[in-house]
PDB file of N, CA and C in Angstrom:
ATOM      1  N   MET P 240     -15.669  75.602 -10.175  1.00  0.00           N
ATOM      2  CA  MET P 240     -16.049  74.553  -9.264  1.00  0.00           C
ATOM      3  C   MET P 240     -16.257  75.162  -7.880  1.00  0.00           C
ATOM      4  N   SER P 241     -17.335  74.804  -7.198  1.00  0.00           N
ATOM      5  CA  SER P 241     -17.638  75.365  -5.888  1.00  0.00           C
ATOM      6  C   SER P 241     -17.067  74.487  -4.775  1.00  0.00           C
ATOM      7  N   ASP P 242     -17.110  75.000  -3.555  1.00  0.00           N
ATOM      8  CA  ASP P 242     -16.622  74.270  -2.396  1.00  0.00           C
ATOM      9  C   ASP P 242     -17.805  73.881  -1.519  1.00  0.00           C
ATOM     10  N   VAL P 243     -18.773  73.192  -2.097  1.00  0.00           N
ATOM     11  CA  VAL P 243     -19.969  72.796  -1.372  1.00  0.00           C
ATOM     12  C   VAL P 243     -19.647  71.600  -0.487  1.00  0.00           C
ATOM     13  N   ARG P 244     -20.067  71.707   0.764  1.00  0.00           N
ATOM     14  CA  ARG P 244     -19.906  70.610   1.721  1.00  0.00           C
ATOM     15  C   ARG P 244     -21.256  70.362   2.376  1.00  0.00           C
ATOM     16  N   HIS P 245     -21.517  69.101   2.632  1.00  0.00           N
ATOM     17  CA  HIS P 245     -22.713  68.709   3.361  1.00  0.00           C
ATOM     18  C   HIS P 245     -22.253  68.151   4.698  1.00  0.00           C
ATOM     19  N   VAL P 246     -22.995  68.476   5.742  1.00  0.00           N
ATOM     20  CA  VAL P 246     -22.688  67.970   7.072  1.00  0.00           C
ATOM     21  C   VAL P 246     -23.908  67.201   7.565  1.00  0.00           C
ATOM     22  N   LEU P 247     -23.699  65.919   7.832  1.00  0.00           N
ATOM     23  CA  LEU P 247     -24.750  65.082   8.387  1.00  0.00           C
ATOM     24  C   LEU P 247     -24.443  64.876   9.863  1.00  0.00           C
ATOM     25  N   VAL P 248     -25.436  65.064  10.714  1.00  0.00           N
ATOM     26  CA  VAL P 248     -25.269  64.940  12.163  1.00  0.00           C
ATOM     27  C   VAL P 248     -25.871  63.606  12.584  1.00  0.00           C
ATOM     28  N   LEU P 249     -25.060  62.785  13.265  1.00  0.00           N
ATOM     29  CA  LEU P 249     -25.490  61.464  13.687  1.00  0.00           C
ATOM     30  C   LEU P 249     -25.363  61.326  15.197  1.00  0.00           C
ATOM     31  N   PRO P 250     -26.168  60.451  15.805  1.00  0.00           N
ATOM     32  CA  PRO P 250     -26.190  60.365  17.262  1.00  0.00           C
ATOM     33  C   PRO P 250     -24.984  59.670  17.897  1.00  0.00           C
ATOM     34  N   ASP P 251     -24.267  58.837  17.143  1.00  0.00           N
ATOM     35  CA  ASP P 251     -23.134  58.126  17.731  1.00  0.00           C
ATOM     36  C   ASP P 251     -22.146  57.703  16.651  1.00  0.00           C
ATOM     37  N   ARG P 252     -20.997  57.214  17.108  1.00  0.00           N
ATOM     38  CA  ARG P 252     -19.925  56.859  16.184  1.00  0.00           C
ATOM     39  C   ARG P 252     -20.316  55.710  15.249  1.00  0.00           C
ATOM     40  N   ASP P 253     -20.990  54.700  15.795  1.00  0.00           N
ATOM     41  CA  ASP P 253     -21.390  53.564  14.966  1.00  0.00           C
ATOM     42  C   ASP P 253     -22.273  54.013  13.805  1.00  0.00           C
ATOM     43  N   ALA P 254     -23.240  54.867  14.105  1.00  0.00           N
ATOM     44  CA  ALA P 254     -24.131  55.370  13.051  1.00  0.00           C
ATOM     45  C   ALA P 254     -23.339  56.173  12.030  1.00  0.00           C
ATOM     46  N   ALA P 255     -22.407  57.011  12.499  1.00  0.00           N
ATOM     47  CA  ALA P 255     -21.604  57.829  11.585  1.00  0.00           C
ATOM     48  C   ALA P 255     -20.756  56.953  10.666  1.00  0.00           C
ATOM     49  N   GLU P 256     -20.159  55.902  11.217  1.00  0.00           N
ATOM     50  CA  GLU P 256     -19.343  55.013  10.386  1.00  0.00           C
ATOM     51  C   GLU P 256     -20.191  54.284   9.355  1.00  0.00           C
ATOM     52  N   GLU P 257     -21.386  53.841   9.772  1.00  0.00           N
ATOM     53  CA  GLU P 257     -22.291  53.168   8.837  1.00  0.00           C
ATOM     54  C   GLU P 257     -22.732  54.117   7.724  1.00  0.00           C
ATOM     55  N   VAL P 258     -23.057  55.346   8.094  1.00  0.00           N
ATOM     56  CA  VAL P 258     -23.493  56.335   7.108  1.00  0.00           C
ATOM     57  C   VAL P 258     -22.367  56.642   6.127  1.00  0.00           C
ATOM     58  N   ALA P 259     -21.149  56.818   6.638  1.00  0.00           N
ATOM     59  CA  ALA P 259     -20.014  57.126   5.765  1.00  0.00           C
ATOM     60  C   ALA P 259     -19.817  56.021   4.730  1.00  0.00           C
ATOM     61  N   GLN P 260     -19.936  54.776   5.162  1.00  0.00           N
ATOM     62  CA  GLN P 260     -19.779  53.649   4.233  1.00  0.00           C
ATOM     63  C   GLN P 260     -20.950  53.589   3.248  1.00  0.00           C
ATOM     64  N   ALA P 261     -22.155  53.739   3.759  1.00  0.00           N
ATOM     65  CA  ALA P 261     -23.340  53.648   2.912  1.00  0.00           C
ATOM     66  C   ALA P 261     -23.424  54.796   1.907  1.00  0.00           C
ATOM     67  N   LEU P 262     -22.916  55.977   2.281  1.00  0.00           N
ATOM     68  CA  LEU P 262     -22.914  57.114   1.353  1.00  0.00           C
ATOM     69  C   LEU P 262     -22.140  56.782   0.087  1.00  0.00           C
ATOM     70  N   GLY P 263     -20.985  56.164   0.264  1.00  0.00           N
ATOM     71  CA  GLY P 263     -20.167  55.791  -0.885  1.00  0.00           C
ATOM     72  C   GLY P 263     -20.887  54.821  -1.800  1.00  0.00           C
ATOM     73  N   GLU P 264     -21.574  53.861  -1.192  1.00  0.00           N
ATOM     74  CA  GLU P 264     -22.303  52.854  -1.973  1.00  0.00           C
ATOM     75  C   GLU P 264     -23.514  53.474  -2.673  1.00  0.00           C
ATOM     76  N   ARG P 265     -24.225  54.328  -1.969  1.00  0.00           N
ATOM     77  CA  ARG P 265     -25.471  54.872  -2.520  1.00  0.00           C
ATOM     78  C   ARG P 265     -25.250  56.018  -3.498  1.00  0.00           C
ATOM     79  N   PHE P 266     -24.275  56.877  -3.208  1.00  0.00           N
ATOM     80  CA  PHE P 266     -24.082  58.072  -4.025  1.00  0.00           C
ATOM     81  C   PHE P 266     -22.829  58.011  -4.894  1.00  0.00           C
ATOM     82  N   GLY P 267     -22.057  56.941  -4.810  1.00  0.00           N
ATOM     83  CA  GLY P 267     -20.866  56.804  -5.637  1.00  0.00           C
ATOM     84  C   GLY P 267     -19.852  57.911  -5.422  1.00  0.00           C
ATOM     85  N   LEU P 268     -19.492  58.151  -4.173  1.00  0.00           N
ATOM     86  CA  LEU P 268     -18.557  59.229  -3.850  1.00  0.00           C
ATOM     87  C   LEU P 268     -17.154  58.941  -4.362  1.00  0.00           C
ATOM     88  N   ASP P 269     -16.468  59.993  -4.787  1.00  0.00           N
ATOM     89  CA  ASP P 269     -15.077  59.872  -5.225  1.00  0.00           C
ATOM     90  C   ASP P 269     -14.123  59.945  -4.045  1.00  0.00           C
ATOM     91  N   GLU P 270     -14.575  60.549  -2.964  1.00  0.00           N
ATOM     92  CA  GLU P 270     -13.735  60.802  -1.803  1.00  0.00           C
ATOM     93  C   GLU P 270     -14.459  60.332  -0.547  1.00  0.00           C
ATOM     94  N   GLU P 271     -13.721  59.692   0.352  1.00  0.00           N
ATOM     95  CA  GLU P 271     -14.326  59.193   1.588  1.00  0.00           C
ATOM     96  C   GLU P 271     -14.742  60.364   2.484  1.00  0.00           C
ATOM     97  N   PRO P 272     -15.953  60.307   3.065  1.00  0.00           N
ATOM     98  CA  PRO P 272     -16.390  61.380   3.958  1.00  0.00           C
ATOM     99  C   PRO P 272     -15.508  61.458   5.209  1.00  0.00           C
ATOM    100  N   LEU P 273     -15.459  62.619   5.800  1.00  0.00           N
ATOM    101  CA  LEU P 273     -14.688  62.859   7.013  1.00  0.00           C
ATOM    102  C   LEU P 273     -15.601  62.681   8.220  1.00  0.00           C
ATOM    103  N   LEU P 274     -15.146  61.929   9.237  1.00  0.00           N
ATOM    104  CA  LEU P 274     -15.897  61.762  10.482  1.00  0.00           C
ATOM    105  C   LEU P 274     -15.307  62.686  11.535  1.00  0.00           C
ATOM    106  N   VAL P 275     -16.179  63.411  12.241  1.00  0.00           N
ATOM    107  CA  VAL P 275     -15.737  64.362  13.253  1.00  0.00           C
ATOM    108  C   VAL P 275     -16.610  64.206  14.491  1.00  0.00           C
ATOM    109  N   ARG P 276     -15.977  64.082  15.658  1.00  0.00           N
ATOM    110  CA  ARG P 276     -16.723  64.038  16.926  1.00  0.00           C
ATOM    111  C   ARG P 276     -17.004  65.474  17.332  1.00  0.00           C
ATOM    112  N   ASP P 277     -18.256  65.766  17.656  1.00  0.00           N
ATOM    113  CA  ASP P 277     -18.656  67.118  18.026  1.00  0.00           C
ATOM    114  C   ASP P 277     -19.284  67.075  19.412  1.00  0.00           C
ATOM    115  N   ALA P 278     -18.596  67.642  20.397  1.00  0.00           N
ATOM    116  CA  ALA P 278     -19.116  67.698  21.760  1.00  0.00           C
ATOM    117  C   ALA P 278     -19.279  69.148  22.177  1.00  0.00           C
ATOM    118  N   LEU P 279     -20.225  69.385  23.030  1.00  0.00           N
ATOM    119  CA  LEU P 279     -20.415  70.730  23.564  1.00  0.00           C
ATOM    120  C   LEU P 279     -19.210  71.108  24.408  1.00  0.00           C
ATOM    121  N   ALA P 280     -18.902  72.361  24.477  1.00  0.00           N
ATOM    122  CA  ALA P 280     -17.759  72.828  25.270  1.00  0.00           C
ATOM    123  C   ALA P 280     -17.884  72.329  26.702  1.00  0.00           C
ATOM    124  N   GLY P 281     -16.821  71.721  27.196  1.00  0.00           N
ATOM    125  CA  GLY P 281     -16.796  71.215  28.564  1.00  0.00           C
ATOM    126  C   GLY P 281     -17.383  69.834  28.731  1.00  0.00           C
ATOM    127  N   GLU P 282     -17.917  69.259  27.681  1.00  0.00           N
ATOM    128  CA  GLU P 282     -18.498  67.919  27.759  1.00  0.00           C
ATOM    129  C   GLU P 282     -17.461  66.873  27.369  1.00  0.00           C
ATOM    130  N   ASP P 283     -17.081  66.036  28.314  1.00  0.00           N
ATOM    131  CA  ASP P 283     -16.107  64.986  28.029  1.00  0.00           C
ATOM    132  C   ASP P 283     -16.774  63.632  27.837  1.00  0.00           C
ATOM    133  N   ASP P 284     -18.009  63.526  28.238  1.00  0.00           N
ATOM    134  CA  ASP P 284     -18.720  62.260  28.183  1.00  0.00           C
ATOM    135  C   ASP P 284     -19.092  61.931  26.739  1.00  0.00           C
ATOM    136  N   ALA P 285     -18.685  60.774  26.275  1.00  0.00           N
ATOM    137  CA  ALA P 285     -18.981  60.366  24.892  1.00  0.00           C
ATOM    138  C   ALA P 285     -20.482  60.290  24.641  1.00  0.00           C
ATOM    139  N   GLU P 286     -21.258  60.086  25.696  1.00  0.00           N
ATOM    140  CA  GLU P 286     -22.709  60.011  25.534  1.00  0.00           C
ATOM    141  C   GLU P 286     -23.300  61.347  25.075  1.00  0.00           C
ATOM    142  N   ASP P 287     -22.605  62.441  25.385  1.00  0.00           N
ATOM    143  CA  ASP P 287     -23.103  63.769  25.033  1.00  0.00           C
ATOM    144  C   ASP P 287     -22.610  64.241  23.667  1.00  0.00           C
ATOM    145  N   ALA P 288     -21.820  63.433  23.010  1.00  0.00           N
ATOM    146  CA  ALA P 288     -21.239  63.836  21.732  1.00  0.00           C
ATOM    147  C   ALA P 288     -22.154  63.447  20.575  1.00  0.00           C
ATOM    148  N   GLN P 289     -22.057  64.239  19.525  1.00  0.00           N
ATOM    149  CA  GLN P 289     -22.681  63.892  18.248  1.00  0.00           C
ATOM    150  C   GLN P 289     -21.535  63.658  17.280  1.00  0.00           C
ATOM    151  N   TRP P 290     -21.818  62.929  16.249  1.00  0.00           N
ATOM    152  CA  TRP P 290     -20.802  62.678  15.220  1.00  0.00           C
ATOM    153  C   TRP P 290     -21.245  63.324  13.929  1.00  0.00           C
ATOM    154  N   LEU P 291     -20.301  63.973  13.274  1.00  0.00           N
ATOM    155  CA  LEU P 291     -20.572  64.630  12.007  1.00  0.00           C
ATOM    156  C   LEU P 291     -19.915  63.856  10.881  1.00  0.00           C
ATOM    157  N   VAL P 292     -20.629  63.726   9.797  1.00  0.00           N
ATOM    158  CA  VAL P 292     -20.083  63.148   8.576  1.00  0.00           C
ATOM    159  C   VAL P 292     -20.050  64.297   7.569  1.00  0.00           C
ATOM    160  N   VAL P 293     -18.850  64.678   7.164  1.00  0.00           N
ATOM    161  CA  VAL P 293     -18.669  65.815   6.267  1.00  0.00           C
ATOM    162  C   VAL P 293     -18.258  65.287   4.898  1.00  0.00           C
ATOM    163  N   LEU P 294     -18.995  65.694   3.871  1.00  0.00           N
ATOM    164  CA  LEU P 294     -18.646  65.249   2.529  1.00  0.00           C
ATOM    165  C   LEU P 294     -18.663  66.418   1.571  1.00  0.00           C
ATOM    166  N   ARG P 295     -17.719  66.386   0.668  1.00  0.00           N
ATOM    167  CA  ARG P 295     -17.618  67.431  -0.350  1.00  0.00           C
ATOM    168  C   ARG P 295     -18.497  67.066  -1.533  1.00  0.00           C
ATOM    169  N   ASP P 296     -19.085  68.093  -2.112  1.00  0.00           N
ATOM    170  CA  ASP P 296     -19.968  67.923  -3.269  1.00  0.00           C
ATOM    171  C   ASP P 296     -19.713  69.081  -4.222  1.00  0.00           C
ATOM    172  N   GLU P 297     -18.483  69.166  -4.713  1.00  0.00           N
ATOM    173  CA  GLU P 297     -18.069  70.290  -5.551  1.00  0.00           C
ATOM    174  C   GLU P 297     -18.914  70.442  -6.813  1.00  0.00           C
ATOM    175  N   GLU P 298     -19.388  69.339  -7.321  1.00  0.00           N
ATOM    176  CA  GLU P 298     -20.201  69.391  -8.544  1.00  0.00           C
ATOM    177  C   GLU P 298     -21.690  69.529  -8.237  1.00  0.00           C
ATOM    178  N   GLU P 299     -22.012  69.615  -6.946  1.00  0.00           N
ATOM    179  CA  GLU P 299     -23.389  69.767  -6.479  1.00  0.00           C
ATOM    180  C   GLU P 299     -24.315  68.714  -7.088  1.00  0.00           C
ATOM    181  N   ARG P 300     -23.873  67.462  -6.993  1.00  0.00           N
ATOM    182  CA  ARG P 300     -24.647  66.342  -7.529  1.00  0.00           C
ATOM    183  C   ARG P 300     -25.683  65.817  -6.545  1.00  0.00           C
ATOM    184  N   MET P 301     -25.469  66.055  -5.244  1.00  0.00           N
ATOM    185  CA  MET P 301     -26.325  65.457  -4.219  1.00  0.00           C
ATOM    186  C   MET P 301     -27.462  66.387  -3.835  1.00  0.00           C
ATOM    187  N   ASP P 302     -28.640  65.829  -3.758  1.00  0.00           N
ATOM    188  CA  ASP P 302     -29.827  66.582  -3.370  1.00  0.00           C
ATOM    189  C   ASP P 302     -29.860  66.703  -1.842  1.00  0.00           C
ATOM    190  N   PRO P 303     -29.892  67.933  -1.302  1.00  0.00           N
ATOM    191  CA  PRO P 303     -29.912  68.118   0.146  1.00  0.00           C
ATOM    192  C   PRO P 303     -31.067  67.390   0.841  1.00  0.00           C
ATOM    193  N   GLY P 304     -32.239  67.403   0.238  1.00  0.00           N
ATOM    194  CA  GLY P 304     -33.385  66.710   0.823  1.00  0.00           C
ATOM    195  C   GLY P 304     -33.175  65.214   0.894  1.00  0.00           C
ATOM    196  N   GLU P 305     -32.580  64.667  -0.137  1.00  0.00           N
ATOM    197  CA  GLU P 305     -32.302  63.231  -0.161  1.00  0.00           C
ATOM    198  C   GLU P 305     -31.258  62.868   0.892  1.00  0.00           C
ATOM    199  N   LEU P 306     -30.251  63.738   1.074  1.00  0.00           N
ATOM    200  CA  LEU P 306     -29.246  63.493   2.114  1.00  0.00           C
ATOM    201  C   LEU P 306     -29.868  63.554   3.505  1.00  0.00           C
ATOM    202  N   ASP P 307     -30.783  64.492   3.724  1.00  0.00           N
ATOM    203  CA  ASP P 307     -31.455  64.605   5.015  1.00  0.00           C
ATOM    204  C   ASP P 307     -32.270  63.347   5.301  1.00  0.00           C
ATOM    205  N   GLU P 308     -32.989  62.894   4.300  1.00  0.00           N
ATOM    206  CA  GLU P 308     -33.787  61.671   4.433  1.00  0.00           C
ATOM    207  C   GLU P 308     -32.883  60.465   4.687  1.00  0.00           C
ATOM    208  N   PHE P 309     -31.764  60.409   3.979  1.00  0.00           N
ATOM    209  CA  PHE P 309     -30.791  59.332   4.138  1.00  0.00           C
ATOM    210  C   PHE P 309     -30.256  59.303   5.575  1.00  0.00           C
ATOM    211  N   ALA P 310     -29.848  60.454   6.105  1.00  0.00           N
ATOM    212  CA  ALA P 310     -29.332  60.527   7.478  1.00  0.00           C
ATOM    213  C   ALA P 310     -30.417  60.145   8.486  1.00  0.00           C
ATOM    214  N   GLY P 311     -31.664  60.473   8.169  1.00  0.00           N
ATOM    215  CA  GLY P 311     -32.781  60.127   9.046  1.00  0.00           C
ATOM    216  C   GLY P 311     -32.938  58.639   9.261  1.00  0.00           C
ATOM    217  N   GLU P 312     -32.450  57.834   8.325  1.00  0.00           N
ATOM    218  CA  GLU P 312     -32.514  56.383   8.479  1.00  0.00           C
ATOM    219  C   GLU P 312     -31.667  55.927   9.669  1.00  0.00           C
ATOM    220  N   TRP P 313     -30.736  56.763  10.117  1.00  0.00           N
ATOM    221  CA  TRP P 313     -29.873  56.473  11.273  1.00  0.00           C
ATOM    222  C   TRP P 313     -30.157  57.468  12.407  1.00  0.00           C
ATOM    223  N   GLU P 314     -31.353  58.056  12.437  1.00  0.00           N
ATOM    224  CA  GLU P 314     -31.761  59.030  13.441  1.00  0.00           C
ATOM    225  C   GLU P 314     -30.885  60.278  13.429  1.00  0.00           C
ATOM    226  N   GLY P 315     -30.447  60.668  12.237  1.00  0.00           N
ATOM    227  CA  GLY P 315     -29.641  61.864  12.074  1.00  0.00           C
ATOM    228  C   GLY P 315     -30.332  62.853  11.157  1.00  0.00           C
ATOM    229  N   TRP P 316     -29.610  63.883  10.781  1.00  0.00           N
ATOM    230  CA  TRP P 316     -30.151  64.899   9.885  1.00  0.00           C
ATOM    231  C   TRP P 316     -29.010  65.609   9.168  1.00  0.00           C
ATOM    232  N   ARG P 317     -29.376  66.341   8.117  1.00  0.00           N
ATOM    233  CA  ARG P 317     -28.413  67.168   7.388  1.00  0.00           C
ATOM    234  C   ARG P 317     -28.477  68.565   7.975  1.00  0.00           C
ATOM    235  N   GLU P 318     -27.324  69.080   8.367  1.00  0.00           N
ATOM    236  CA  GLU P 318     -27.229  70.423   8.939  1.00  0.00           C
ATOM    237  C   GLU P 318     -27.317  71.444   7.800  1.00  0.00           C
ATOM    238  N   GLU P 319     -28.172  72.450   7.967  1.00  0.00           N
ATOM    239  CA  GLU P 319     -28.266  73.515   6.979  1.00  0.00           C
ATOM    240  C   GLU P 319     -27.065  74.426   7.110  1.00  0.00           C
ATOM    241  N   PRO P 320     -26.499  74.890   5.985  1.00  0.00           N
ATOM    242  CA  PRO P 320     -25.331  75.783   6.051  1.00  0.00           C
ATOM    243  C   PRO P 320     -25.668  77.122   6.690  1.00  0.00           C
TER     244      PRO P 320
END
């Protein structure tokens, strides 16, 4: 079993929370995705932060292109490893 993880980058917390919920519904996840606030070093302003949705895909069931397209519905994208 591999340790494949997908990272989706979203513009704000609301979008990240919506994506995390919708991922479970659309892809039937066994485990809830992890939400992470990502700010540039020295940036304290929430406006400058991006939110990451991290999900494990040990069985490599999810298509990276489909995840990128899915994140795009919320003005986000899938980060390439």
